Amino acid sequence: DLQIRTDNGGRAGRASALYGLAEVYRARDEYDEAEKAYSEALQIRTDIGDRAGRADALWGLAAVHRARGEYDEAARLYSEDLQIRTDIGDRAGRTSALWGLAEVHRARDEYDEAVKFHTEVLQIRTDIGDRAGRADALWGLAEVHRARTEYDEAARLYSEALRIYTNVGNRDGRADTLWGLAEVHRARDEYDEAFKKSSEALQVYTDIAHKDGISKASKGLAEIQRLRANGVERMFPFDGGLHVWSM
């Protein structure tokens, strides 16, 4: 497809094909190959004066650097993307850049900045009627509040995101949100509810063959079982002759 696009569509066609190829590499976690393809697409879009296409390539490169934990470079690229999106009046693209910046700040434990950017994303997504995007923003805010141990607010935001994800049929989002809720309940020592939500998350992750999610939820369930068992042991100390049951 890359050669055909190059032959028939000139440089713009080649840039489009490179971008699509980079997206495939990124989805496969093949970040070095993705970076090469995005970078070539970026150079072409810059050369031909395609600002929107340049912003797309910048966003892709930023996502690669964020995935590799290279947060300074990711923030620089997201910021450049954001400036272009703002200049050309692309609100949807602007929210994608803001989302990326919010996640970079969250990864660096810069929670005030993360809240600021996620809140702006939430406002724009609400204004343009993007329910799935609104759910993503709610989830992002919930993650920040959970990291700050603000569990009541995190639970409220996760619950709202979960309703939307369920209604729009986004199973990935639903699984991640169930997991977040499970972690909130576990942090509050609400092990029965944590177990329930973790089990639901595991089922969805299994249904969509999400390997990392399956591993995460399975380990979480084991940890909850351990914590519940420890709670029983504290209530009924083991004396060597009694069976310690699990709750």
Tab-separated table of N, CA, C and O in Angstrom, residues 94-192:
chain	number	residue	atom	x	y	z
A	94	ARG	N	-7.689	19.090	19.457
A	94	ARG	CA	-7.151	19.789	20.630
A	94	ARG	C	-7.346	18.951	21.900
A	94	ARG	O	-6.450	18.882	22.740
A	95	THR	N	-8.508	18.313	22.009
A	95	THR	CA	-8.740	17.486	23.200
A	95	THR	C	-7.802	16.293	23.243
A	95	THR	O	-7.381	15.876	24.324
A	96	SER	N	-7.448	15.743	22.077
A	96	SER	CA	-6.506	14.616	22.056
A	96	SER	C	-5.142	15.049	22.574
A	96	SER	O	-4.485	14.318	23.328
A	97	ALA	N	-4.709	16.251	22.178
A	97	ALA	CA	-3.430	16.764	22.661
A	97	ALA	C	-3.485	17.067	24.159
A	97	ALA	O	-2.544	16.767	24.910
A	98	LEU	N	-4.584	17.667	24.598
A	98	LEU	CA	-4.757	17.959	26.024
A	98	LEU	C	-4.756	16.671	26.850
A	98	LEU	O	-4.181	16.614	27.941
A	99	TRP	N	-5.434	15.646	26.326
A	99	TRP	CA	-5.479	14.343	27.000
A	99	TRP	C	-4.062	13.793	27.171
A	99	TRP	O	-3.689	13.316	28.245
A	100	GLY	N	-3.281	13.852	26.094
A	100	GLY	CA	-1.914	13.356	26.175
A	100	GLY	C	-1.089	14.102	27.213
A	100	GLY	O	-0.354	13.494	27.996
A	101	LEU	N	-1.222	15.422	27.234
A	101	LEU	CA	-0.509	16.221	28.237
A	101	LEU	C	-0.963	15.865	29.651
A	101	LEU	O	-0.139	15.771	30.575
A	102	ALA	N	-2.262	15.663	29.825
A	102	ALA	CA	-2.778	15.291	31.144
A	102	ALA	C	-2.173	13.976	31.612
A	102	ALA	O	-1.771	13.835	32.779
A	103	GLU	N	-2.073	13.016	30.703
A	103	GLU	CA	-1.533	11.704	31.068
A	103	GLU	C	-0.027	11.776	31.352
A	103	GLU	O	0.477	11.056	32.216
A	104	VAL	N	0.677	12.633	30.644
A	104	VAL	CA	2.098	12.849	30.947
A	104	VAL	C	2.250	13.409	32.356
A	104	VAL	O	3.082	12.938	33.147
A	105	HIS	N	1.455	14.428	32.691
A	105	HIS	CA	1.533	15.005	34.036
A	105	HIS	C	1.139	13.988	35.106
A	105	HIS	O	1.754	13.940	36.179
A	106	ARG	N	0.136	13.152	34.814
A	106	ARG	CA	-0.261	12.130	35.790
A	106	ARG	C	0.874	11.146	36.012
A	106	ARG	O	1.168	10.763	37.154
A	107	ALA	N	1.539	10.749	34.931
A	107	ALA	CA	2.651	9.800	35.041
A	107	ALA	C	3.812	10.387	35.839
A	107	ALA	O	4.563	9.649	36.484
A	108	ARG	N	3.946	11.719	35.815
A	108	ARG	CA	5.028	12.381	36.557
A	108	ARG	C	4.566	12.834	37.942
A	108	ARG	O	5.289	13.570	38.616
A	109	ASP	N	3.389	12.387	38.362
A	109	ASP	CA	2.818	12.743	39.671
A	109	ASP	C	2.575	14.238	39.813
A	109	ASP	O	2.547	14.776	40.929
A	110	GLU	N	2.350	14.912	38.693
A	110	GLU	CA	2.037	16.349	38.698
A	110	GLU	C	0.513	16.481	38.598
A	110	GLU	O	-0.054	16.811	37.557
A	111	TYR	N	-0.128	16.191	39.726
A	111	TYR	CA	-1.568	15.956	39.701
A	111	TYR	C	-2.396	17.215	39.458
A	111	TYR	O	-3.451	17.153	38.816
A	112	ASP	N	-1.951	18.343	39.956
A	112	ASP	CA	-2.710	19.579	39.720
A	112	ASP	C	-2.780	19.890	38.222
A	112	ASP	O	-3.835	20.264	37.702
A	113	GLU	N	-1.653	19.730	37.532
A	113	GLU	CA	-1.632	19.962	36.083
A	113	GLU	C	-2.488	18.930	35.358
A	113	GLU	O	-3.196	19.250	34.400
A	114	ALA	N	-2.411	17.681	35.814
A	114	ALA	CA	-3.205	16.623	35.188
A	114	ALA	C	-4.694	16.914	35.309
A	114	ALA	O	-5.460	16.766	34.345
A	115	VAL	N	-5.125	17.364	36.494
A	115	VAL	CA	-6.539	17.702	36.705
A	115	VAL	C	-6.949	18.850	35.795
A	115	VAL	O	-8.031	18.830	35.184
A	116	LYS	N	-6.088	19.845	35.678
A	116	LYS	CA	-6.398	21.010	34.842
A	116	LYS	C	-6.651	20.587	33.397
A	116	LYS	O	-7.647	20.983	32.786
A	117	PHE	N	-5.760	19.772	32.850
A	117	PHE	CA	-5.902	19.363	31.450
A	117	PHE	C	-7.077	18.409	31.256
A	117	PHE	O	-7.832	18.533	30.283
A	118	HIS	N	-7.253	17.454	32.161
A	118	HIS	CA	-8.374	16.528	32.037
A	118	HIS	C	-9.714	17.265	32.159
A	118	HIS	O	-10.693	16.915	31.483
A	119	THR	N	-9.771	18.261	33.013
A	119	THR	CA	-10.999	19.032	33.180
A	119	THR	C	-11.330	19.803	31.901
A	119	THR	O	-12.503	19.895	31.497
A	120	GLU	N	-10.304	20.331	31.244
A	120	GLU	CA	-10.541	21.027	29.977
A	120	GLU	C	-11.031	20.054	28.902
A	120	GLU	O	-11.926	20.370	28.113
A	121	VAL	N	-10.437	18.857	28.880
A	121	VAL	CA	-10.902	17.823	27.947
A	121	VAL	C	-12.371	17.498	28.215
A	121	VAL	O	-13.186	17.404	27.283
A	122	LEU	N	-12.713	17.326	29.483
A	122	LEU	CA	-14.090	16.991	29.852
A	122	LEU	C	-15.059	18.059	29.377
A	122	LEU	O	-16.138	17.751	28.843
A	123	GLN	N	-14.693	19.314	29.529
A	123	GLN	CA	-15.566	20.409	29.123
A	123	GLN	C	-15.782	20.410	27.617
A	123	GLN	O	-16.912	20.540	27.129
A	124	ILE	N	-14.708	20.252	26.862
A	124	ILE	CA	-14.827	20.263	25.392
A	124	ILE	C	-15.634	19.063	24.914
A	124	ILE	O	-16.520	19.187	24.057
A	125	ARG	N	-15.328	17.884	25.439
A	125	ARG	CA	-16.056	16.686	25.022
A	125	ARG	C	-17.544	16.799	25.341
A	125	ARG	O	-18.392	16.336	24.564
A	126	THR	N	-17.858	17.421	26.453
A	126	THR	CA	-19.262	17.636	26.814
A	126	THR	C	-19.908	18.617	25.846
A	126	THR	O	-21.024	18.390	25.358
A	127	ASP	N	-19.201	19.693	25.524
A	127	ASP	CA	-19.727	20.723	24.623
A	127	ASP	C	-20.028	20.179	23.228
A	127	ASP	O	-21.014	20.573	22.595
A	128	ILE	N	-19.157	19.290	22.729
A	128	ILE	CA	-19.340	18.803	21.361
A	128	ILE	C	-20.166	17.516	21.302
A	128	ILE	O	-20.358	16.952	20.224
A	129	GLY	N	-20.653	17.071	22.467
A	129	GLY	CA	-21.540	15.911	22.503
A	129	GLY	C	-20.851	14.577	22.272
A	129	GLY	O	-21.479	13.619	21.801
A	130	ASP	N	-19.577	14.501	22.616
A	130	ASP	CA	-18.805	13.262	22.431
A	130	ASP	C	-18.882	12.455	23.728
A	130	ASP	O	-18.103	12.667	24.645
A	131	ARG	N	-19.808	11.500	23.778
A	131	ARG	CA	-20.012	10.742	25.014
A	131	ARG	C	-18.816	9.850	25.347
A	131	ARG	O	-18.404	9.752	26.506
A	132	ALA	N	-18.276	9.180	24.330
A	132	ALA	CA	-17.123	8.308	24.581
A	132	ALA	C	-15.932	9.130	25.067
A	132	ALA	O	-15.217	8.730	25.993
A	133	GLY	N	-15.712	10.292	24.444
A	133	GLY	CA	-14.628	11.165	24.873
A	133	GLY	C	-14.851	11.706	26.273
A	133	GLY	O	-13.906	11.873	27.045
A	134	ARG	N	-16.107	11.980	26.608
A	134	ARG	CA	-16.435	12.434	27.965
A	134	ARG	C	-16.089	11.347	28.978
A	134	ARG	O	-15.518	11.630	30.043
A	135	ALA	N	-16.408	10.100	28.643
A	135	ALA	CA	-16.092	8.992	29.541
A	135	ALA	C	-14.585	8.871	29.742
A	135	ALA	O	-14.112	8.633	30.860
A	136	ASP	N	-13.814	9.038	28.658
A	136	ASP	CA	-12.347	8.993	28.778
A	136	ASP	C	-11.841	10.066	29.742
A	136	ASP	O	-10.942	9.811	30.557
A	137	ALA	N	-12.412	11.264	29.635
A	137	ALA	CA	-11.984	12.356	30.514
A	137	ALA	C	-12.363	12.073	31.964
A	137	ALA	O	-11.578	12.345	32.882
A	138	LEU	N	-13.550	11.541	32.176
A	138	LEU	CA	-13.976	11.178	33.532
A	138	LEU	C	-13.043	10.124	34.114
A	138	LEU	O	-12.648	10.205	35.287
A	139	TRP	N	-12.695	9.133	33.287
A	139	TRP	CA	-11.770	8.086	33.740
A	139	TRP	C	-10.411	8.689	34.111
A	139	TRP	O	-9.828	8.346	35.147
A	140	GLY	N	-9.907	9.593	33.268
A	140	GLY	CA	-8.623	10.216	33.550
A	140	GLY	C	-8.632	10.988	34.860
A	140	GLY	O	-7.694	10.896	35.666
A	141	LEU	N	-9.706	11.745	35.079
A	141	LEU	CA	-9.831	12.484	36.339
A	141	LEU	C	-9.926	11.527	37.525
A	141	LEU	O	-9.328	11.772	38.592
A	142	ALA	N	-10.666	10.443	37.356
A	142	ALA	CA	-10.793	9.456	38.434
A	142	ALA	C	-9.436	8.867	38.792
A	142	ALA	O	-9.113	8.686	39.978
A	143	GLU	N	-8.618	8.587	37.775
A	143	GLU	CA	-7.288	8.041	38.023
A	143	GLU	C	-6.435	9.009	38.857
A	143	GLU	O	-5.707	8.587	39.756
A	144	VAL	N	-6.543	10.290	38.545
A	144	VAL	CA	-5.782	11.290	39.296
A	144	VAL	C	-6.258	11.345	40.744
A	144	VAL	O	-5.447	11.349	41.680
A	145	HIS	N	-7.574	11.386	40.942
A	145	HIS	CA	-8.099	11.456	42.312
A	145	HIS	C	-7.754	10.194	43.102
A	145	HIS	O	-7.463	10.270	44.300
A	146	ARG	N	-7.743	9.042	42.437
A	146	ARG	CA	-7.341	7.813	43.135
A	146	ARG	C	-5.882	7.889	43.539
A	146	ARG	O	-5.516	7.496	44.659
A	147	ALA	N	-5.041	8.412	42.652
A	147	ALA	CA	-3.614	8.545	42.973
A	147	ALA	C	-3.400	9.482	44.157
A	147	ALA	O	-2.445	9.316	44.922
A	148	ARG	N	-4.309	10.466	44.304
A	148	ARG	CA	-4.202	11.410	45.423
A	148	ARG	C	-4.959	10.910	46.654
A	148	ARG	O	-5.114	11.658	47.622
A	149	THR	N	-5.419	9.676	46.614
A	149	THR	CA	-6.179	9.021	47.694
A	149	THR	C	-7.481	9.746	48.013
A	149	THR	O	-7.985	9.668	49.140
A	150	GLU	N	-8.038	10.438	47.026
A	150	GLU	CA	-9.342	11.097	47.164
A	150	GLU	C	-10.398	10.121	46.640
A	150	GLU	O	-10.929	10.255	45.532
A	151	TYR	N	-10.671	9.106	47.467
A	151	TYR	CA	-11.393	7.938	46.972
A	151	TYR	C	-12.865	8.190	46.691
A	151	TYR	O	-13.431	7.606	45.760
A	152	ASP	N	-13.514	9.036	47.476
A	152	ASP	CA	-14.929	9.313	47.222
A	152	ASP	C	-15.121	9.954	45.843
A	152	ASP	O	-16.008	9.564	45.071
A	153	GLU	N	-14.288	10.935	45.530
A	153	GLU	CA	-14.392	11.607	44.239
A	153	GLU	C	-13.995	10.659	43.107
A	153	GLU	O	-14.628	10.656	42.041
A	154	ALA	N	-12.972	9.846	43.346
A	154	ALA	CA	-12.561	8.875	42.332
A	154	ALA	C	-13.696	7.902	42.033
A	154	ALA	O	-13.997	7.623	40.857
A	155	ALA	N	-14.354	7.409	43.080
A	155	ALA	CA	-15.455	6.453	42.885
A	155	ALA	C	-16.604	7.090	42.113
A	155	ALA	O	-17.211	6.456	41.233
A	156	ARG	N	-16.900	8.353	42.404
A	156	ARG	CA	-17.993	9.045	41.702
A	156	ARG	C	-17.679	9.181	40.217
A	156	ARG	O	-18.523	8.911	39.353
A	157	LEU	N	-16.451	9.560	39.908
A	157	LEU	CA	-16.056	9.752	38.514
A	157	LEU	C	-15.976	8.436	37.759
A	157	LEU	O	-16.440	8.337	36.611
A	158	TYR	N	-15.400	7.415	38.398
A	158	TYR	CA	-15.356	6.095	37.766
A	158	TYR	C	-16.784	5.594	37.466
A	158	TYR	O	-17.038	5.031	36.395
A	159	SER	N	-17.687	5.787	38.409
A	159	SER	CA	-19.054	5.286	38.239
A	159	SER	C	-19.757	5.960	37.074
A	159	SER	O	-20.481	5.308	36.293
A	160	GLU	N	-19.529	7.271	36.923
A	160	GLU	CA	-20.134	7.978	35.794
A	160	GLU	C	-19.518	7.508	34.475
A	160	GLU	O	-20.229	7.304	33.482
A	161	ALA	N	-18.200	7.337	34.472
A	161	ALA	CA	-17.534	6.836	33.262
A	161	ALA	C	-18.036	5.439	32.908
A	161	ALA	O	-18.272	5.126	31.732
A	162	LEU	N	-18.210	4.596	33.935
A	162	LEU	CA	-18.664	3.223	33.707
A	162	LEU	C	-20.036	3.188	33.045
A	162	LEU	O	-20.274	2.392	32.125
A	163	ARG	N	-20.939	4.053	33.477
A	163	ARG	CA	-22.278	4.098	32.875
A	163	ARG	C	-22.194	4.443	31.388
A	163	ARG	O	-22.872	3.836	30.552
A	164	ILE	N	-21.344	5.419	31.071
A	164	ILE	CA	-21.229	5.821	29.668
A	164	ILE	C	-20.580	4.725	28.842
A	164	ILE	O	-21.068	4.370	27.762
A	165	TYR	N	-19.484	4.169	29.332
A	165	TYR	CA	-18.805	3.101	28.595
A	165	TYR	C	-19.756	1.930	28.336
A	165	TYR	O	-19.746	1.334	27.255
A	166	THR	N	-20.559	1.604	29.338
A	166	THR	CA	-21.512	0.504	29.182
A	166	THR	C	-22.557	0.845	28.124
A	166	THR	O	-22.877	0.029	27.254
A	167	ASN	N	-23.058	2.074	28.158
A	167	ASN	CA	-24.096	2.493	27.218
A	167	ASN	C	-23.601	2.553	25.776
A	167	ASN	O	-24.347	2.242	24.843
A	168	VAL	N	-22.340	2.969	25.586
A	168	VAL	CA	-21.824	3.102	24.213
A	168	VAL	C	-21.121	1.832	23.733
A	168	VAL	O	-20.670	1.771	22.585
A	169	GLY	N	-21.038	0.826	24.605
A	169	GLY	CA	-20.457	-0.446	24.197
A	169	GLY	C	-18.945	-0.473	24.125
A	169	GLY	O	-18.369	-1.272	23.375
A	170	ASN	N	-18.280	0.385	24.894
A	170	ASN	CA	-16.812	0.414	24.911
A	170	ASN	C	-16.324	-0.557	25.989
A	170	ASN	O	-16.282	-0.232	27.179
A	171	ARG	N	-15.959	-1.751	25.557
A	171	ARG	CA	-15.586	-2.789	26.523
A	171	ARG	C	-14.213	-2.546	27.145
A	171	ARG	O	-14.005	-2.851	28.326
A	172	ASP	N	-13.284	-2.014	26.362
A	172	ASP	CA	-11.968	-1.684	26.934
A	172	ASP	C	-12.109	-0.661	28.066
A	172	ASP	O	-11.540	-0.830	29.144
A	173	GLY	N	-12.856	0.399	27.782
A	173	GLY	CA	-13.064	1.429	28.796
A	173	GLY	C	-13.800	0.884	30.005
A	173	GLY	O	-13.482	1.230	31.150
A	174	ARG	N	-14.777	0.031	29.740
A	174	ARG	CA	-15.545	-0.560	30.845
A	174	ARG	C	-14.642	-1.401	31.748
A	174	ARG	O	-14.720	-1.305	32.985
A	175	ALA	N	-13.775	-2.204	31.152
A	175	ALA	CA	-12.880	-3.047	31.944
A	175	ALA	C	-11.920	-2.205	32.774
A	175	ALA	O	-11.726	-2.465	33.978
A	176	ASP	N	-11.317	-1.186	32.159
A	176	ASP	CA	-10.376	-0.333	32.898
A	176	ASP	C	-11.063	0.401	34.042
A	176	ASP	O	-10.472	0.604	35.115
A	177	THR	N	-12.316	0.799	33.820
A	177	THR	CA	-13.043	1.529	34.858
A	177	THR	C	-13.462	0.602	35.995
A	177	THR	O	-13.399	0.983	37.173
A	178	LEU	N	-13.879	-0.600	35.666
A	178	LEU	CA	-14.187	-1.590	36.707
A	178	LEU	C	-12.940	-1.856	37.560
A	178	LEU	O	-13.028	-1.963	38.784
A	179	TRP	N	-11.792	-1.942	36.892
A	179	TRP	CA	-10.540	-2.156	37.622
A	179	TRP	C	-10.246	-0.982	38.545
A	179	TRP	O	-9.849	-1.165	39.703
A	180	GLY	N	-10.447	0.240	38.042
A	180	GLY	CA	-10.217	1.407	38.884
A	180	GLY	C	-11.111	1.411	40.107
A	180	GLY	O	-10.666	1.694	41.229
A	181	LEU	N	-12.386	1.080	39.905
A	181	LEU	CA	-13.322	1.000	41.036
A	181	LEU	C	-12.890	-0.078	42.023
A	181	LEU	O	-12.977	0.104	43.247
A	182	ALA	N	-12.424	-1.203	41.499
A	182	ALA	CA	-11.946	-2.274	42.380
A	182	ALA	C	-10.792	-1.792	43.246
A	182	ALA	O	-10.732	-2.088	44.453
A	183	GLU	N	-9.890	-1.019	42.650
A	183	GLU	CA	-8.742	-0.506	43.398
A	183	GLU	C	-9.170	0.497	44.469
A	183	GLU	O	-8.587	0.545	45.557
A	184	VAL	N	-10.186	1.292	44.160
A	184	VAL	CA	-10.724	2.218	45.163
A	184	VAL	C	-11.289	1.430	46.347
A	184	VAL	O	-11.000	1.738	47.515
A	185	HIS	N	-12.088	0.417	46.064
A	185	HIS	CA	-12.678	-0.380	47.147
A	185	HIS	C	-11.599	-1.117	47.939
A	185	HIS	O	-11.683	-1.223	49.177
A	186	ARG	N	-10.568	-1.609	47.249
A	186	ARG	CA	-9.494	-2.301	47.956
A	186	ARG	C	-8.756	-1.338	48.894
A	186	ARG	O	-8.443	-1.690	50.036
A	187	ALA	N	-8.527	-0.118	48.418
A	187	ALA	CA	-7.834	0.872	49.243
A	187	ALA	C	-8.645	1.238	50.479
A	187	ALA	O	-8.078	1.619	51.511
A	188	ARG	N	-9.985	1.134	50.360
A	188	ARG	CA	-10.859	1.448	51.498
A	188	ARG	C	-11.188	0.205	52.330
A	188	ARG	O	-12.066	0.266	53.198
A	189	ASP	N	-10.489	-0.899	52.064
A	189	ASP	CA	-10.690	-2.173	52.778
A	189	ASP	C	-12.099	-2.731	52.579
A	189	ASP	O	-12.610	-3.481	53.424
A	190	GLU	N	-12.710	-2.402	51.453
A	190	GLU	CA	-14.042	-2.923	51.115
A	190	GLU	C	-13.841	-4.115	50.181
A	190	GLU	O	-14.049	-4.047	48.969
A	191	TYR	N	-13.407	-5.228	50.769
A	191	TYR	CA	-12.880	-6.322	49.958
A	191	TYR	C	-13.950	-7.069	49.160
A	191	TYR	O	-13.667	-7.550	48.061
A	192	ASP	N	-15.154	-7.183	49.702
A	192	ASP	CA	-16.204	-7.881	48.950
A	192	ASP	C	-16.517	-7.134	47.653
A	192	ASP	O	-16.625	-7.736	46.579
